[in-house]
Coordinates of N, CA and C in Angstrom, one line a residue:
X1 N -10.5 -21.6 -17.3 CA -9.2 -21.8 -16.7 C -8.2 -20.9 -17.3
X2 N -8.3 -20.5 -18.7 CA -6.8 -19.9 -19.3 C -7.1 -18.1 -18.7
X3 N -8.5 -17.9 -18.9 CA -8.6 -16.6 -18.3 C -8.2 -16.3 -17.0
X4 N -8.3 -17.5 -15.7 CA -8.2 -17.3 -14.4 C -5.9 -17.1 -14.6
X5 N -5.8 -18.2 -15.7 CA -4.4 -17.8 -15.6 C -3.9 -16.6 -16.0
X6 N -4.7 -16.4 -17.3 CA -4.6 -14.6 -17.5 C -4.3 -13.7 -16.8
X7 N -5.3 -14.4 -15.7 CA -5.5 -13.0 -15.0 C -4.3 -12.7 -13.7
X8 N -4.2 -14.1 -13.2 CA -2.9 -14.2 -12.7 C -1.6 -14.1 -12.8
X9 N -1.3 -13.8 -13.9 CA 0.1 -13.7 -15.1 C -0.2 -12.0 -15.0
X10 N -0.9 -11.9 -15.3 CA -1.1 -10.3 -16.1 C -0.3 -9.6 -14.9
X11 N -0.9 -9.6 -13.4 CA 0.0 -9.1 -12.0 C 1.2 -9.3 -12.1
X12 N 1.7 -10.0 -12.2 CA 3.3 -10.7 -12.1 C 4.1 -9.8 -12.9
X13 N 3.5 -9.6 -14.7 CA 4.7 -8.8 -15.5 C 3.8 -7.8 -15.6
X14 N 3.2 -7.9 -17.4 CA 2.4 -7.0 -17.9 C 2.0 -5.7 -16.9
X15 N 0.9 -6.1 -16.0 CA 0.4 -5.0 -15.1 C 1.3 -5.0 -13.6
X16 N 2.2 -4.9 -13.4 CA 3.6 -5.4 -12.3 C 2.6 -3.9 -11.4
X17 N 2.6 -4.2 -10.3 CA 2.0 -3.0 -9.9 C 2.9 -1.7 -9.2
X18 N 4.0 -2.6 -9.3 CA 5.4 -1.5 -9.0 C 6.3 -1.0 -10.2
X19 N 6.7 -1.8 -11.0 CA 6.9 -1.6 -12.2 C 6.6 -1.0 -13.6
X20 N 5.2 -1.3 -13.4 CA 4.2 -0.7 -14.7 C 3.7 0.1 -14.6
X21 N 2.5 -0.2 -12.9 CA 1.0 1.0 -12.5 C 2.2 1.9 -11.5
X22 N 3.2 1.3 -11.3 CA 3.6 2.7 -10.0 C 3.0 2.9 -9.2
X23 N 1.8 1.8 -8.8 CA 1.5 1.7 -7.2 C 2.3 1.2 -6.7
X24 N 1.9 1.4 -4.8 CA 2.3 1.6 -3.7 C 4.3 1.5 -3.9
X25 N 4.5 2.5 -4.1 CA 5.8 2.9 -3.9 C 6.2 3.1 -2.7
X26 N 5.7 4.0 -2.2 CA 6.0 4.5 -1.0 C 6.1 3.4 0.3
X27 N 5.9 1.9 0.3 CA 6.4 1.2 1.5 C 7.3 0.5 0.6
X28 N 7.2 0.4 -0.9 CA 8.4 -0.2 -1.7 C 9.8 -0.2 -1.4
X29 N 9.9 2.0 -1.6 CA 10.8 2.6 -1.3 C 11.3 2.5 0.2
X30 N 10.0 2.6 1.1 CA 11.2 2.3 2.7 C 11.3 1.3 3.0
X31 N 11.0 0.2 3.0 CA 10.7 -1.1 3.5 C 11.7 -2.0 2.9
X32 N 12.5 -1.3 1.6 CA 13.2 -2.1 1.2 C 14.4 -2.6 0.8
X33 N 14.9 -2.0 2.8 CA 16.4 -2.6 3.0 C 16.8 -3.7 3.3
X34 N 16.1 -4.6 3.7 CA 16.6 -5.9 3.4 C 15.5 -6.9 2.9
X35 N 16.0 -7.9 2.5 CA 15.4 -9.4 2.1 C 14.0 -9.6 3.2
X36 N 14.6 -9.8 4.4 CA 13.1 -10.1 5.6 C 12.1 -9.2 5.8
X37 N 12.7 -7.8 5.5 CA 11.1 -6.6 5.0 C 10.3 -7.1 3.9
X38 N 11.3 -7.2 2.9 CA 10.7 -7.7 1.4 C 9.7 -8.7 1.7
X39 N 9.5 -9.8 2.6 CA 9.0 -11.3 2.3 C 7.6 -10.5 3.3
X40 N 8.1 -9.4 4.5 CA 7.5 -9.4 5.3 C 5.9 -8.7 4.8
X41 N 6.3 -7.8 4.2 CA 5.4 -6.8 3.5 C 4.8 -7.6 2.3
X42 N 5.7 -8.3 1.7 CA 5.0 -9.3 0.7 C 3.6 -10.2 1.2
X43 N 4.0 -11.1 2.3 CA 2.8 -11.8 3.3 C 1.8 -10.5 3.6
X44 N 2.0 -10.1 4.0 CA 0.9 -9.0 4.8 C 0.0 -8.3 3.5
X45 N 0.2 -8.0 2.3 CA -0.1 -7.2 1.1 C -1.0 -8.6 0.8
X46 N -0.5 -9.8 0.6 CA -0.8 -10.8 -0.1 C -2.2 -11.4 0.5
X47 N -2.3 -11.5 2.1 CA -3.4 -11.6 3.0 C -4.5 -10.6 2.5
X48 N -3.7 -9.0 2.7 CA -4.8 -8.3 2.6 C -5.7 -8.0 1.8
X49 N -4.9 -8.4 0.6 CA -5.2 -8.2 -1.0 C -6.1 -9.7 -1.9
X50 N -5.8 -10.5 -1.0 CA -6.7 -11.5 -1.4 C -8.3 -11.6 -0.7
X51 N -8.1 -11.2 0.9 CA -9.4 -11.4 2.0 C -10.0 -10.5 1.3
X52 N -9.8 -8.8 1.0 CA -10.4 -7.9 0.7 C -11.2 -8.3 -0.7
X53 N -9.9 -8.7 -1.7 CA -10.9 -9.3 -2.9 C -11.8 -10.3 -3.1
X54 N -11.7 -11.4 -1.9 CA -12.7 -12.0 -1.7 C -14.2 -11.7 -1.2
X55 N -13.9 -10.8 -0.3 CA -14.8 -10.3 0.5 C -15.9 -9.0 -0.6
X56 N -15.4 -8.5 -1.4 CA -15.9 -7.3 -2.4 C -16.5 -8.1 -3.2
X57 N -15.6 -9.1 -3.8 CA -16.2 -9.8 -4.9 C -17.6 -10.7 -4.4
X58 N -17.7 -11.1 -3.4 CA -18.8 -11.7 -2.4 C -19.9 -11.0 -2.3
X59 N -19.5 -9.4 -1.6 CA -20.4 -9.0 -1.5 C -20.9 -8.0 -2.8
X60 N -20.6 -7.7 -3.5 CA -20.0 -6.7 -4.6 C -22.0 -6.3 -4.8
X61 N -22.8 -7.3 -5.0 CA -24.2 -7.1 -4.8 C -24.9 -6.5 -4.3
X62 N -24.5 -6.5 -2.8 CA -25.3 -6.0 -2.0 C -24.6 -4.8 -1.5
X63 N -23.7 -3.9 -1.8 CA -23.1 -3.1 -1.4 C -23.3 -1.6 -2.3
X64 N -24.4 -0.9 -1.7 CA -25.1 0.4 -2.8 C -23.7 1.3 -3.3
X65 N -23.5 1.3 -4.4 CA -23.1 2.1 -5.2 C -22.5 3.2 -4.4
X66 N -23.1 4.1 -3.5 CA -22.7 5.3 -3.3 C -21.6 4.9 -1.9
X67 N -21.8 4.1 -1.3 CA -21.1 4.2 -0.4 C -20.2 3.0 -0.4
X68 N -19.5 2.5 -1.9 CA -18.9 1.5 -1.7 C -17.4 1.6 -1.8
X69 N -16.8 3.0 -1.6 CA -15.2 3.2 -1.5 C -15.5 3.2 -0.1
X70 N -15.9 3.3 0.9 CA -16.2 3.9 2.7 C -16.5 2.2 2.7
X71 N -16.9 1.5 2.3 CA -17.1 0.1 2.7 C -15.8 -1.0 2.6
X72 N -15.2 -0.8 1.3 CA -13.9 -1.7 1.2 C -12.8 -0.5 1.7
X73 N -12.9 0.3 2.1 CA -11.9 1.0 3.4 C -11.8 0.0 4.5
X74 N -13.6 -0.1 5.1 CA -13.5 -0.3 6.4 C -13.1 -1.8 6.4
X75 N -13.5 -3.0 5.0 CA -13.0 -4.0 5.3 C -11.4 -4.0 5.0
X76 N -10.8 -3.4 4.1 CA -8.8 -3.3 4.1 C -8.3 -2.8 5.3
X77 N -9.5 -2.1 6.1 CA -8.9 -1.8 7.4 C -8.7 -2.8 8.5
X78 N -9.7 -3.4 8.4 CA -10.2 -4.6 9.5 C -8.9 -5.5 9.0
X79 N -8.8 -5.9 7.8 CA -7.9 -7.1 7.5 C -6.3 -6.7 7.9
X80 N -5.9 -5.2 7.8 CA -4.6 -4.7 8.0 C -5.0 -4.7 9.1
X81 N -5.9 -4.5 10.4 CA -5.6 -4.6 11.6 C -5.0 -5.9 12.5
X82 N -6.0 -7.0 11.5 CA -5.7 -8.6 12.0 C -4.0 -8.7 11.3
X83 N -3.5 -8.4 10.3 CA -2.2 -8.5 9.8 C -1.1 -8.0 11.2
X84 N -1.4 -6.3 11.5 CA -0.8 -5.5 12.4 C -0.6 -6.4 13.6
X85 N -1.7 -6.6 14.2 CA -2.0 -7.5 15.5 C -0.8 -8.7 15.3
X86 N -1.1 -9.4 14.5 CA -0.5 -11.1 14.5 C 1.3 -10.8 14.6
X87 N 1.5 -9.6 13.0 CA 2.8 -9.7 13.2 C 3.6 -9.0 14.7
X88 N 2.5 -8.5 15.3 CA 3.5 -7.5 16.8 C 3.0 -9.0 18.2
X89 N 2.3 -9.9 17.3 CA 1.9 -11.1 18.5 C 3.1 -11.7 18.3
X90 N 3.7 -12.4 17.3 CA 4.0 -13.8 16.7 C 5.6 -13.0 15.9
X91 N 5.8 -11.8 15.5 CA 7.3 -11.8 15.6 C 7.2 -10.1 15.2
X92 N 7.7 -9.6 16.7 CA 8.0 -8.4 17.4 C 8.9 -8.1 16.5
X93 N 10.4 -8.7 15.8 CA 11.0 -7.7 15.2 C 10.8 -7.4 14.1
X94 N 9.9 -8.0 13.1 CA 9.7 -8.2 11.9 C 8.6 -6.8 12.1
X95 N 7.7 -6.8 13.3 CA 6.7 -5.7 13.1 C 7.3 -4.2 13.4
X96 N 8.6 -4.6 14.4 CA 9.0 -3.2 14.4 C 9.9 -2.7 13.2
X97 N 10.5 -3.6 12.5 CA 10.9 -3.3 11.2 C 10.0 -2.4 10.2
X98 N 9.2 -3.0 10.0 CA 8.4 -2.5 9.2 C 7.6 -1.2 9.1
X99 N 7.4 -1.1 10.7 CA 6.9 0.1 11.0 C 5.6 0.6 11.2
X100 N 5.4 2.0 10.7 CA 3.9 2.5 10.3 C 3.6 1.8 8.7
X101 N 4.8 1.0 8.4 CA 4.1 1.1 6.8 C 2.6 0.0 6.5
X102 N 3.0 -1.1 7.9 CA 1.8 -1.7 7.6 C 0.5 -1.3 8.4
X103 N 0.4 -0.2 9.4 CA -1.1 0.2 9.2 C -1.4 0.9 7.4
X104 N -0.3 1.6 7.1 CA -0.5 2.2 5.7 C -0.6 1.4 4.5
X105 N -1.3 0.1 4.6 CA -1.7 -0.9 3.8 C -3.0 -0.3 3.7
X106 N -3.3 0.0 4.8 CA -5.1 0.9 4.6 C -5.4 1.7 3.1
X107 N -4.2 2.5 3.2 CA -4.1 3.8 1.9 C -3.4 3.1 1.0
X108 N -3.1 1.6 0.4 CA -2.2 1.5 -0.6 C -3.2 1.1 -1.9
X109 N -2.4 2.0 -3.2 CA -3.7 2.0 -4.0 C -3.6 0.9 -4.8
X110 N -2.2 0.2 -4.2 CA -2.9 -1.5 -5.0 C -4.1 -2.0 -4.6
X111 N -4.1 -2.3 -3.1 CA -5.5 -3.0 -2.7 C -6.6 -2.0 -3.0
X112 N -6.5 -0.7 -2.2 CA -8.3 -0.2 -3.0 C -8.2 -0.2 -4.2
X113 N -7.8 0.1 -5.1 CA -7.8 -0.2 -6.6 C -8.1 -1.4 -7.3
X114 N -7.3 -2.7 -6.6 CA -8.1 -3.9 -7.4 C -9.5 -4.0 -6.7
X115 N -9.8 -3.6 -5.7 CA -10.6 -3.8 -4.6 C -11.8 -3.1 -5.5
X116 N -11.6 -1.7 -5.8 CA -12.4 -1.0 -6.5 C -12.2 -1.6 -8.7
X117 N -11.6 -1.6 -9.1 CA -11.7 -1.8 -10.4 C -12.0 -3.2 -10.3
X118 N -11.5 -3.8 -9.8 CA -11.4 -5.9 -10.4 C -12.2 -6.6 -9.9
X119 N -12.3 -6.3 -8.0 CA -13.0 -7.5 -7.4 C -14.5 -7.1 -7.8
X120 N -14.6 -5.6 -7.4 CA -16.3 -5.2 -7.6 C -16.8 -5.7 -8.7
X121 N -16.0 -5.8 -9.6 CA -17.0 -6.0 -11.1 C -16.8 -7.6 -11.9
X122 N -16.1 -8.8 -11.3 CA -15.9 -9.7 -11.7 C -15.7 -10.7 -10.0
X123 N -16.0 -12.0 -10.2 CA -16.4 -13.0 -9.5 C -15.5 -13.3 -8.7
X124 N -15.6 -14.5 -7.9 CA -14.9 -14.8 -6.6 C -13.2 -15.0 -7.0
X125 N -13.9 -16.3 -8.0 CA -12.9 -16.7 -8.6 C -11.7 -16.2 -9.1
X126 N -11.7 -15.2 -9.9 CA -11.4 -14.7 -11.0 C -10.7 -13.3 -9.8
X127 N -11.7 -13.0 -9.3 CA -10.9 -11.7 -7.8 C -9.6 -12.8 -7.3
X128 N -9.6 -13.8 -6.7 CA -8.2 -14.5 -6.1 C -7.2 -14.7 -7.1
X129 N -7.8 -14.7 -8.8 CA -6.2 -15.1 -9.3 C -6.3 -13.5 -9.6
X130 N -6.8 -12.5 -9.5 CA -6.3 -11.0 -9.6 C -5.2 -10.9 -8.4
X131 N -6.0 -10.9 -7.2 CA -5.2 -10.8 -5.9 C -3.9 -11.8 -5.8
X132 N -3.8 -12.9 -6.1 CA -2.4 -13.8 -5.9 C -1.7 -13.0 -6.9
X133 N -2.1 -12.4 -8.2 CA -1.4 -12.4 -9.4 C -0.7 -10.7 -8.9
X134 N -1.1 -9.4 -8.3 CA -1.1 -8.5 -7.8 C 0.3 -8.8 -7.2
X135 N -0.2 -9.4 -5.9 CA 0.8 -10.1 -4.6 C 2.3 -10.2 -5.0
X136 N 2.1 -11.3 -6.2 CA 2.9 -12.0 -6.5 C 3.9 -10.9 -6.9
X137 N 3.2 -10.0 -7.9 CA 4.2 -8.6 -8.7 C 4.6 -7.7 -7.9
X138 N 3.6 -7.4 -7.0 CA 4.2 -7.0 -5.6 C 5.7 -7.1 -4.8
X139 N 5.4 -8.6 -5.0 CA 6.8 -9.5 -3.9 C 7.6 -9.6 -4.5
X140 N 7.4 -9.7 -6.1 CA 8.9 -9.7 -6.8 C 9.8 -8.6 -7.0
X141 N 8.9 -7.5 -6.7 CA 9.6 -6.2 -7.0 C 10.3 -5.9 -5.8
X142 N 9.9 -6.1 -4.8 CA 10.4 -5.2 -3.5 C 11.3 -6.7 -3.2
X143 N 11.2 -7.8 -3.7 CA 12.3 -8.5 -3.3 C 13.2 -8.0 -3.8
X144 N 13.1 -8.2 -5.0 CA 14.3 -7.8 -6.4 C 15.2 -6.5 -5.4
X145 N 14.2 -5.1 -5.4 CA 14.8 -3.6 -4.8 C 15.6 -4.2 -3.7
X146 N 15.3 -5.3 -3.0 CA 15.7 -5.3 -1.4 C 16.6 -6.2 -1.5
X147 N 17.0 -7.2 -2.7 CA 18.2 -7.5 -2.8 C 19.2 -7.0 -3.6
X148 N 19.3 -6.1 -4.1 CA 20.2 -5.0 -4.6 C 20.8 -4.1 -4.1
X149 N 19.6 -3.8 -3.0 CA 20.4 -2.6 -2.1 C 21.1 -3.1 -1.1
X150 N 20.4 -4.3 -0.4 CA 20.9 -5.0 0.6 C 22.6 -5.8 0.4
X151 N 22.9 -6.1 -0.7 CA 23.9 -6.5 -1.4 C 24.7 -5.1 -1.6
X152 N 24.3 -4.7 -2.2 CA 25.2 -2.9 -2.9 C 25.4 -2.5 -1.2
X153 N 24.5 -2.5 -0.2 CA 24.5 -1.3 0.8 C 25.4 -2.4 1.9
X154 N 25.5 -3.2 2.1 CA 26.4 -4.1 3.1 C 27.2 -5.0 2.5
X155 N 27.4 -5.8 1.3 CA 27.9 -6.2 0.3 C 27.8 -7.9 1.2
X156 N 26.4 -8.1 2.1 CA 26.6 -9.3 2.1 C 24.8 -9.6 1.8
X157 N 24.7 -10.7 1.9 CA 23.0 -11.0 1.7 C 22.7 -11.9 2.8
X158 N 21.8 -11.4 4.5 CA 21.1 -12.2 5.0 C 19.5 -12.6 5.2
X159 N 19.0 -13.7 4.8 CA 17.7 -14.2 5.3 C 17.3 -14.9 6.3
X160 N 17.0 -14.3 7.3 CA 16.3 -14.4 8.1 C 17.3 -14.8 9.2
X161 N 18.5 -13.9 9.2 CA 19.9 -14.1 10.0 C 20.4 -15.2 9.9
X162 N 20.1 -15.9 8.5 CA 21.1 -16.9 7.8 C 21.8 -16.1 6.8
X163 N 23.0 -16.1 6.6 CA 24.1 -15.7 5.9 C 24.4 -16.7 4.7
X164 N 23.5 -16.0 3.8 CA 24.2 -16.6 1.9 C 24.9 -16.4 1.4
X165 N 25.8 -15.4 1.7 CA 27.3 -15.1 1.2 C 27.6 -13.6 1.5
X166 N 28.5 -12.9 1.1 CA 29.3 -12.0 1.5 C 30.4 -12.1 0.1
X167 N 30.6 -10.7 -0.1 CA 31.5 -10.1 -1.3 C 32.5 -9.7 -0.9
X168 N 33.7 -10.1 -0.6 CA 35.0 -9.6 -0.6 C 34.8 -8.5 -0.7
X169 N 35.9 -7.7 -0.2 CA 36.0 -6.3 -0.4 C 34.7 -5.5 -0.3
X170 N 33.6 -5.7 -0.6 CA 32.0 -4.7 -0.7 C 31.8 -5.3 0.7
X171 N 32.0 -6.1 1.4 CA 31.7 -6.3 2.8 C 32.4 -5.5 3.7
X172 N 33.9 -5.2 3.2 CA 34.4 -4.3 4.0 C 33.7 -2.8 4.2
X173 N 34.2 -2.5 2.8 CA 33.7 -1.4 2.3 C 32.6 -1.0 1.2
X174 N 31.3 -1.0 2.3 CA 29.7 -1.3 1.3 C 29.6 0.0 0.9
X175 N 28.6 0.2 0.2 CA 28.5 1.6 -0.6 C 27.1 1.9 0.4
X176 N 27.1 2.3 1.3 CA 25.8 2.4 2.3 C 25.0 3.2 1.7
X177 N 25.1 4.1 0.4 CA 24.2 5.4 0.1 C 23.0 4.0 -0.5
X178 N 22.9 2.9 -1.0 CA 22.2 1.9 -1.4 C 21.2 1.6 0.0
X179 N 21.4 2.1 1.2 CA 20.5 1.5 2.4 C 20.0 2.9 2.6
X180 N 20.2 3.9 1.8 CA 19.6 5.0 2.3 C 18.7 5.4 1.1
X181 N 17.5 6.7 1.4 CA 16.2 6.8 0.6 C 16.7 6.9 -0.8
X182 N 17.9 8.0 -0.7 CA 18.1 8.0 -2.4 C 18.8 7.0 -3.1
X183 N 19.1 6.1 -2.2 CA 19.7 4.6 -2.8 C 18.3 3.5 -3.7
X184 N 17.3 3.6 -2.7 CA 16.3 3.1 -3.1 C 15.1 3.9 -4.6
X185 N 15.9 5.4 -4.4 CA 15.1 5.8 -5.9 C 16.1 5.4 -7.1
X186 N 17.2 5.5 -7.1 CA 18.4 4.8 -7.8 C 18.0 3.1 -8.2
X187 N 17.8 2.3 -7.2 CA 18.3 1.0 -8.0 C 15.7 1.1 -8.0
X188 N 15.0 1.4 -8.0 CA 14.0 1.8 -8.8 C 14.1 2.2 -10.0
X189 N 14.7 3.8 -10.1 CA 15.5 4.3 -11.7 C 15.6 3.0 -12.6
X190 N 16.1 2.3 -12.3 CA 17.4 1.5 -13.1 C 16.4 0.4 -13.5
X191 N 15.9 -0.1 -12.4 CA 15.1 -1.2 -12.6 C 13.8 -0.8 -13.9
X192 N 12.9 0.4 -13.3 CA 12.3 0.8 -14.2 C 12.7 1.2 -15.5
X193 N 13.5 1.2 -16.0 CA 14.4 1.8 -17.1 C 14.4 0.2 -17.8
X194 N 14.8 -0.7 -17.1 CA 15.3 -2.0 -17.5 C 13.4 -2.9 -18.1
X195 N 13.1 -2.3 -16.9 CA 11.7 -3.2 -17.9 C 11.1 -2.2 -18.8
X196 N 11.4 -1.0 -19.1 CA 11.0 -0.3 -20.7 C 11.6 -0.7 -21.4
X197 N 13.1 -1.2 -21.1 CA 13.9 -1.7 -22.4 C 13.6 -2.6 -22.6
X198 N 12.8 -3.7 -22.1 CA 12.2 -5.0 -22.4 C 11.7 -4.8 -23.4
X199 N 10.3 -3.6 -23.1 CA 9.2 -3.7 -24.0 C 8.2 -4.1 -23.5
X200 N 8.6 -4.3 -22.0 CA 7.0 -4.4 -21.1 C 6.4 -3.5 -20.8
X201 N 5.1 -3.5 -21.4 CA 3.9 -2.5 -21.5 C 2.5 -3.0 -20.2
X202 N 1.8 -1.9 -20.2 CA 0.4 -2.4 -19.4 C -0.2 -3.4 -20.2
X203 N -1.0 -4.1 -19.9 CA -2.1 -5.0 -20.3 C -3.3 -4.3 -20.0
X204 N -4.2 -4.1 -20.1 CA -5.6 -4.0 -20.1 C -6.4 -4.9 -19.2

């Protein structure tokens, strides 16, 4: 049990996969102008990143060596397609928000990477508290980015077109360069800066 928590904790800080490994930036960076992208992209990573690791770690046996990066492609593909599908079934603006970034869950080297390093070589078990624990560091990061900029770039904060407050004066006058790309490498900069001055390193 302490290892399964290990392994769950390790995603969260230690190995933050935005923070630490510097995976999947790239839907980090666009996806994350507001709060409802952040949660949205978080769910959809979190599905795909767990089915996939179950599914590897399952089959991880019977899947020959040579053709097992072409194999957990085709299943992170299948799983980002049922993701794609549901959110443009079940809520149209959330999927037009987000864009192409979630077919581009296919190419994100968080999932083939735990997919290839973690699930292939260690058990069912132990692959889901990898995958929740991934997820989790995932969703905290692109929340965190998406409430900074979202706040800096309109100076108010809404979830899910509920209104949690509003800043005097930065609501009038928001600093919009925060909703734009180089807003998002800025409060990244800072953030990253802030967990070296912790003294949070990788884990192993």
């Amino acid at each position: 049990m302490r290892g399964w928590v290990g392994t769950l904790t390790n995603g969260i800080v230690r190995a933050n996969p935005t923070f630490i490994l510097l995976l999947g930036l790239c839907p980090t960076l666009a996806v994350s102008t507001s709060i409802d992208n952040a949660f949205g992209m978080t769910a959809s990573v979190l599905f795909v990143l767990l089915a996939a690791n179950v599914l590897v770690a399952a089959l991880r046996r019977w899947i020959p060596d040579r053709v097992r990066i072409p194999t957990f492609i085709v299943i992170i593909a299948t799983l980002v397609t049922i993701v794609d599908l549901a959110l443009k079934a079940f809520v149209p603006p959330l999927s037009k928000s987000l864009g192409m970034y979630v077919p581009l869950i296919v190419v994100n080297c968080i999932i083939l990477g735990r997919a290839e390093a973690f699930a292939s070589k260690n058990s069912v078990w132990r692959s889901i508290a990898d995958a929740i624990g991934m997820s989790l560091g995932f969703g905290a990061a692109i929340v965190l980015i998406s409430f900074f900029r979202q706040v800096l770039g309109s100076g108010t904060l809404d979830v899910f077109s509920v209104r949690l407050f509003s800043i005097p004066g930065l609501a009038d006058n928001p600093a919009a360069i925060f909703l734009l790309p180089m807003g998002a490498f800025f409060v990244l900069g800072v953030l990253l800066a802030l967990f070296r001055w912790m003294g949070v390193s990788e884990c192993e």
